[in-house]
Coordinates of C-alpha atoms in Angstrom, one line a residue:
Chain A
M1 CA 8.1 -6.7 -11.6
R2 CA 10.1 -7.2 -8.7
M3 CA 10.5 -5.1 -5.5
S4 CA 14.1 -4.3 -4.3
E5 CA 15.3 -6.6 -1.7
G6 CA 16.0 -3.5 0.2
V7 CA 12.5 -3.4 1.2
E8 CA 12.5 -6.7 3.0
W9 CA 16.0 -5.8 4.6
A10 CA 14.6 -2.4 5.8
L11 CA 11.5 -4.1 7.3
H12 CA 13.6 -6.6 9.1
A13 CA 16.1 -4.1 10.2
C14 CA 13.4 -1.7 11.8
I15 CA 11.8 -4.7 13.7
A16 CA 15.3 -5.9 14.9
L17 CA 16.0 -2.1 16.0
D18 CA 12.9 -2.2 18.1
W19 CA 13.7 -5.6 19.6
I20 CA 17.2 -4.4 20.5
G21 CA 16.1 -1.4 22.3
D22 CA 16.6 2.4 22.1
R23 CA 20.3 2.8 21.5
P24 CA 22.4 3.1 18.3
V25 CA 23.3 0.0 16.7
P26 CA 26.4 0.0 14.3
T27 CA 25.3 -1.0 10.5
A28 CA 27.8 -4.0 10.5
K29 CA 26.3 -5.4 13.7
L30 CA 22.7 -4.9 12.3
A31 CA 23.8 -6.6 9.0
S32 CA 25.3 -9.4 10.9
T33 CA 22.0 -10.1 12.5
F34 CA 20.7 -11.4 9.4
E35 CA 24.2 -12.0 7.5
L36 CA 23.4 -9.1 5.1
P37 CA 26.2 -7.3 3.3
A38 CA 26.9 -4.1 5.6
P39 CA 27.5 -1.6 2.7
Y40 CA 24.2 -2.4 1.1
L41 CA 22.2 -2.6 4.3
N42 CA 23.9 1.0 5.2
K43 CA 22.5 2.4 1.9
H44 CA 18.9 1.3 2.8
L45 CA 19.4 2.5 6.3
Q46 CA 20.4 6.0 5.0
A47 CA 17.2 5.9 3.0
L48 CA 15.3 5.3 6.0
A49 CA 17.0 8.0 7.8
R50 CA 16.1 10.5 5.0
A51 CA 12.6 9.4 5.5
G52 CA 12.5 10.0 9.0
I53 CA 12.1 6.3 9.9
V54 CA 15.5 5.9 11.7
S55 CA 17.9 8.4 13.1
S56 CA 21.7 8.1 12.7
T57 CA 24.3 8.9 15.5
P58 CA 27.7 9.6 14.1
G59 CA 31.0 8.4 15.8
P60 CA 32.7 5.3 16.9
R61 CA 29.8 4.3 19.4
G62 CA 27.3 5.5 16.6
G63 CA 24.7 3.6 14.6
F64 CA 21.1 3.7 13.7
R65 CA 18.1 3.8 16.0
L66 CA 14.3 3.9 15.4
A67 CA 13.2 7.6 15.1
R68 CA 9.6 6.8 16.2
E69 CA 7.7 3.9 17.5
L70 CA 6.9 1.0 15.3
R71 CA 3.0 2.0 15.8
Q72 CA 3.8 5.2 13.9
I73 CA 5.7 3.6 11.0
T74 CA 3.4 1.8 8.2
L75 CA 4.7 -0.4 5.6
L76 CA 4.0 2.1 3.1
D77 CA 6.4 4.4 4.9
V78 CA 9.2 1.7 4.5
V79 CA 8.3 1.0 0.9
T80 CA 8.3 4.5 -0.3
A81 CA 11.4 5.2 1.7
I82 CA 13.3 2.4 -0.4
E83 CA 11.3 2.2 -3.6
G84 CA 10.3 6.0 -3.9
T85 CA 6.9 7.4 -4.3
E86 CA 6.3 6.8 -8.2
D87 CA 3.7 4.4 -9.4
A88 CA 4.7 0.9 -10.6
F89 CA 2.7 1.7 -13.7
R90 CA 3.9 4.8 -15.5
C91 CA 1.9 6.0 -18.5
Q92 CA 3.9 7.2 -21.3
E93 CA 1.0 8.7 -23.1
I94 CA 1.3 6.3 -26.1
R95 CA -2.4 7.1 -27.0
Q96 CA -1.1 10.5 -28.3
R97 CA 1.3 8.8 -30.6
G98 CA 0.6 7.6 -34.1
V99 CA -2.9 7.8 -34.8
G100 CA -3.6 10.0 -31.7
A101 CA -1.2 12.6 -33.0
Q102 CA -3.9 13.7 -35.4
A103 CA -6.5 14.4 -32.5
P104 CA -6.8 17.6 -31.0
K105 CA -5.1 18.2 -27.6
S106 CA -8.3 18.5 -26.0
A107 CA -9.1 14.9 -26.4
F108 CA -6.2 14.1 -23.8
R109 CA -7.4 16.5 -21.0
K110 CA -8.4 13.7 -18.6
R111 CA -6.0 10.9 -17.6
C112 CA -5.7 7.8 -20.0
A113 CA -8.5 5.4 -19.2
I114 CA -5.8 2.7 -19.0
A115 CA -3.6 4.8 -16.5
A116 CA -6.6 5.7 -14.4
A117 CA -7.6 1.9 -14.2
M118 CA -4.1 0.9 -13.3
R119 CA -4.0 3.9 -10.7
T120 CA -7.2 2.4 -9.0
A121 CA -5.1 -0.8 -8.4
E122 CA -2.1 1.0 -7.0
V123 CA -4.2 3.1 -4.7
A124 CA -5.6 -0.1 -3.4
W125 CA -2.1 -1.5 -2.9
R126 CA -1.0 1.6 -1.1
R127 CA -3.9 1.8 1.1
A128 CA -3.3 -1.9 2.1
L129 CA 0.2 -1.1 2.9
E130 CA -0.6 2.0 4.8
A131 CA -3.2 0.2 7.0
Q132 CA -0.4 -2.1 8.4
T133 CA 2.0 -0.8 10.9
L134 CA 5.3 -2.4 11.7
A135 CA 4.0 -2.8 15.4
D136 CA 1.3 -5.0 13.8
V137 CA 3.9 -7.1 12.1
R138 CA 6.0 -7.3 15.2
D139 CA 3.0 -8.4 17.2
A140 CA 2.3 -11.2 14.4
A141 CA 5.9 -12.2 14.5
A142 CA 5.7 -12.5 18.3
L143 CA 2.7 -14.9 18.2
D144 CA 4.6 -17.4 15.5
A145 CA 8.2 -17.0 16.9
P146 CA 8.0 -16.0 20.5
Q147 CA 11.9 -16.3 21.1
A148 CA 13.0 -14.3 18.1
A149 CA 13.0 -11.0 19.9
A150 CA 14.8 -12.3 23.2
N151 CA 17.2 -14.1 20.8
V152 CA 18.1 -10.9 18.8
R153 CA 18.3 -8.9 21.9
R154 CA 20.5 -11.4 23.6
W155 CA 22.8 -11.8 20.7
H156 CA 23.2 -8.0 20.6
T157 CA 24.0 -7.5 24.1
T158 CA 26.5 -10.8 24.4
N159 CA 28.3 -10.3 21.0
K160 CA 29.7 -7.0 21.6
E161 CA 32.9 -7.7 19.6
N162 CA 30.9 -8.2 16.6
Chain B
M1 CA 9.8 -0.5 -8.4
R2 CA 8.7 -0.2 -12.1
M3 CA 6.2 -2.2 -14.1
S4 CA 7.3 -3.3 -17.7
E5 CA 6.1 -0.8 -20.3
G6 CA 5.0 -3.9 -22.1
V7 CA 1.9 -3.9 -19.9
E8 CA 0.9 -0.5 -21.2
W9 CA 1.7 -1.5 -24.8
A10 CA -0.4 -4.7 -24.3
L11 CA -3.4 -2.9 -22.9
H12 CA -3.5 -0.4 -25.6
A13 CA -3.1 -3.1 -28.2
C14 CA -6.1 -5.3 -26.8
I15 CA -8.3 -2.2 -26.9
A16 CA -7.1 -1.2 -30.5
L17 CA -7.7 -4.7 -31.6
D18 CA -11.3 -4.5 -30.3
W19 CA -11.6 -1.1 -32.0
I20 CA -10.4 -2.5 -35.3
G21 CA -12.8 -5.6 -35.2
D22 CA -12.4 -9.3 -35.6
R23 CA -9.7 -9.6 -38.0
P24 CA -6.0 -10.4 -37.9
V25 CA -3.9 -7.2 -37.5
P26 CA -0.1 -7.6 -38.6
T27 CA 2.1 -6.7 -35.8
A28 CA 3.7 -4.0 -37.8
K29 CA 0.3 -2.4 -38.4
L30 CA -0.6 -2.6 -34.9
A31 CA 2.8 -1.1 -33.7
S32 CA 2.4 1.7 -36.1
T33 CA -0.8 2.7 -34.5
F34 CA 0.9 4.0 -31.4
E35 CA 4.4 4.3 -33.2
L36 CA 5.7 1.3 -31.1
P37 CA 8.8 -0.8 -32.3
A38 CA 7.2 -3.8 -33.7
P39 CA 9.8 -6.5 -32.6
Y40 CA 9.1 -5.5 -28.9
L41 CA 5.4 -5.1 -29.4
N42 CA 5.6 -8.6 -31.1
K43 CA 7.3 -10.1 -28.1
H44 CA 4.4 -8.9 -25.7
L45 CA 1.5 -10.0 -28.3
Q46 CA 3.4 -13.6 -28.1
A47 CA 3.1 -13.4 -24.4
L48 CA -0.7 -12.5 -24.6
A49 CA -1.1 -15.3 -27.0
R50 CA 0.3 -17.8 -24.6
A51 CA -2.1 -16.5 -22.0
G52 CA -5.1 -17.0 -24.4
I53 CA -5.9 -13.3 -24.7
V54 CA -5.0 -12.9 -28.4
S55 CA -4.8 -15.5 -31.1
S56 CA -2.3 -15.6 -33.8
T57 CA -2.8 -16.2 -37.4
P58 CA 0.2 -17.1 -39.5
G59 CA 0.9 -16.2 -43.0
P60 CA 1.0 -12.9 -45.3
R61 CA -2.5 -12.1 -44.3
G62 CA -1.9 -13.2 -40.8
G63 CA -1.6 -11.3 -37.5
F64 CA -3.3 -10.8 -34.0
R65 CA -6.8 -10.6 -33.0
L66 CA -8.5 -10.9 -29.6
A67 CA -9.1 -14.5 -28.5
R68 CA -12.1 -13.4 -26.5
E69 CA -14.3 -10.3 -25.8
L70 CA -12.8 -7.3 -23.6
R71 CA -15.3 -8.1 -20.9
Q72 CA -13.6 -11.4 -20.5
I73 CA -10.3 -9.9 -20.1
T74 CA -9.3 -8.3 -16.7
L75 CA -6.3 -6.1 -16.2
L76 CA -4.8 -8.9 -14.1
D77 CA -5.0 -11.1 -17.1
V78 CA -2.8 -8.8 -19.0
V79 CA -0.4 -7.9 -16.3
T80 CA 0.2 -11.6 -15.4
A81 CA 0.6 -12.3 -19.0
I82 CA 3.4 -9.8 -19.4
E83 CA 4.9 -9.6 -15.8
G84 CA 4.4 -13.3 -14.7
T85 CA 2.5 -14.5 -11.6
E86 CA 5.1 -13.8 -9.0
D87 CA 4.6 -11.4 -6.1
A88 CA 6.6 -8.3 -6.5
F89 CA 7.9 -8.7 -3.0
R90 CA 9.8 -12.1 -2.7
C91 CA 10.6 -13.2 0.8
Q92 CA 14.3 -14.4 1.0
E93 CA 13.7 -15.8 4.5
I94 CA 16.4 -13.7 5.9
R95 CA 14.7 -14.3 9.2
Q96 CA 16.4 -17.8 9.3
R97 CA 19.9 -16.4 8.6
G98 CA 22.5 -15.0 11.3
V99 CA 20.7 -15.1 14.7
G100 CA 17.6 -17.1 13.3
A101 CA 20.0 -19.9 12.1
Q102 CA 20.2 -20.9 15.8
A103 CA 16.4 -21.3 16.2
P104 CA 14.6 -24.7 15.5
K105 CA 13.0 -25.1 12.1
S106 CA 9.8 -25.1 14.0
A107 CA 9.9 -21.7 14.4
F108 CA 9.7 -20.9 10.7
R109 CA 6.7 -23.3 10.0
K110 CA 4.5 -20.2 9.5
R111 CA 5.1 -17.6 6.7
C112 CA 7.5 -14.7 7.8
A113 CA 5.1 -12.1 9.4
I114 CA 6.7 -9.5 7.1
A115 CA 6.1 -11.5 4.1
A116 CA 2.5 -12.2 5.1
A117 CA 1.8 -8.4 5.6
M118 CA 3.3 -7.6 2.3
R119 CA 1.1 -10.4 0.6
T120 CA -2.0 -8.9 2.1
A121 CA -1.1 -5.7 0.1
E122 CA -0.3 -7.6 -3.1
V123 CA -3.6 -9.5 -2.8
A124 CA -5.5 -6.0 -2.5
W125 CA -3.6 -4.8 -5.7
R126 CA -4.5 -8.1 -7.7
R127 CA -8.1 -8.0 -6.6
A128 CA -8.3 -4.4 -7.9
L129 CA -6.7 -5.5 -11.2
E130 CA -9.1 -8.4 -11.3
A131 CA -12.3 -6.2 -10.5
Q132 CA -11.7 -4.2 -13.7
T133 CA -12.1 -5.6 -17.2
L134 CA -10.9 -4.1 -20.5
A135 CA -14.4 -3.4 -21.3
D136 CA -14.5 -1.0 -18.5
V137 CA -11.5 0.7 -19.7
R138 CA -12.7 0.9 -23.2
D139 CA -16.2 2.2 -22.0
A140 CA -14.2 4.9 -19.9
A141 CA -12.0 5.9 -23.0
A142 CA -15.2 6.3 -25.1
L143 CA -16.6 8.8 -22.5
D144 CA -13.3 10.7 -22.5
A145 CA -12.5 10.4 -26.2
P146 CA -15.4 9.5 -28.2
Q147 CA -13.5 9.8 -31.6
A148 CA -10.7 7.5 -30.7
A149 CA -12.3 4.2 -31.7
A150 CA -13.4 5.5 -35.1
N151 CA -10.0 7.0 -35.9
V152 CA -8.1 3.9 -35.1
R153 CA -10.8 2.0 -37.2
R154 CA -10.5 4.4 -40.0
W155 CA -6.8 4.4 -40.1
H156 CA -6.6 0.8 -40.1
T157 CA -9.0 0.6 -43.2
T158 CA -7.6 3.3 -45.3
N159 CA -3.9 2.8 -44.5
K160 CA -3.5 -0.7 -46.0
E161 CA -0.2 -0.1 -47.3
N162 CA 1.3 0.3 -43.8

């Protein structure tokens, strides 16, 4: 099971947008920050916009900016914006097939015990994603790589032709 | 992000093998319990065998049986047998590309803060999977559908021609 690489791109894009400051950043410029293919990054930025995480300004001087502060964006917000809200484990009710087809419908009123157990783990994962904001991640990154924010900001103010 | 349906099949297969009892069950017979395609189920049973969860007996009266008791098999054992051990989020180190390529290598000694945060959630998920055994799931199923075990067992002893 593999998460879309769009989640990684979207998380880096949000933190870069915070570092760059409150102005619209064109997709191509944002993509070049990490040497990402702009059309694919754009697809993910559109998904973030639909989720209200970034906002889009049209026009030649347009682009994307954060729609709210990083402390108001959780990892779960970004993961569900890119991956959707469906659980990774999707019960196909195979208990109702074969031998199960002969049982009365009342035997299946409650969620399948296997699906319920898998759901417990999914909830633990989602809670752990929800407990962390992008501000937490930005602050942790600042401890490990104190120059990263300034480097990205400088690159975005001095490489205007990109 | 979607988990392989093989995880659901494998979990149901393990619990059915427990219900049927300690004797080898041919793949085709086990597959027919849930109307699953035998070749695909066989692929997943082989993965469970490689993980030491089931054992395989060759020959015309052969098949699969549990290699250990359900209380010694966790959800995590089955998920990793089918899905592998890699995290769903796989850091591509995009922080080292573009602007990051100009930073000294020492800036990247520690794990990327984004990957570390995603790892925290993955660990929470794996712990929740590890905290539940297939015996827990079987016991929960017995409460919800007390006839299921007997139905599967009867079907496997009376439909020998299948």
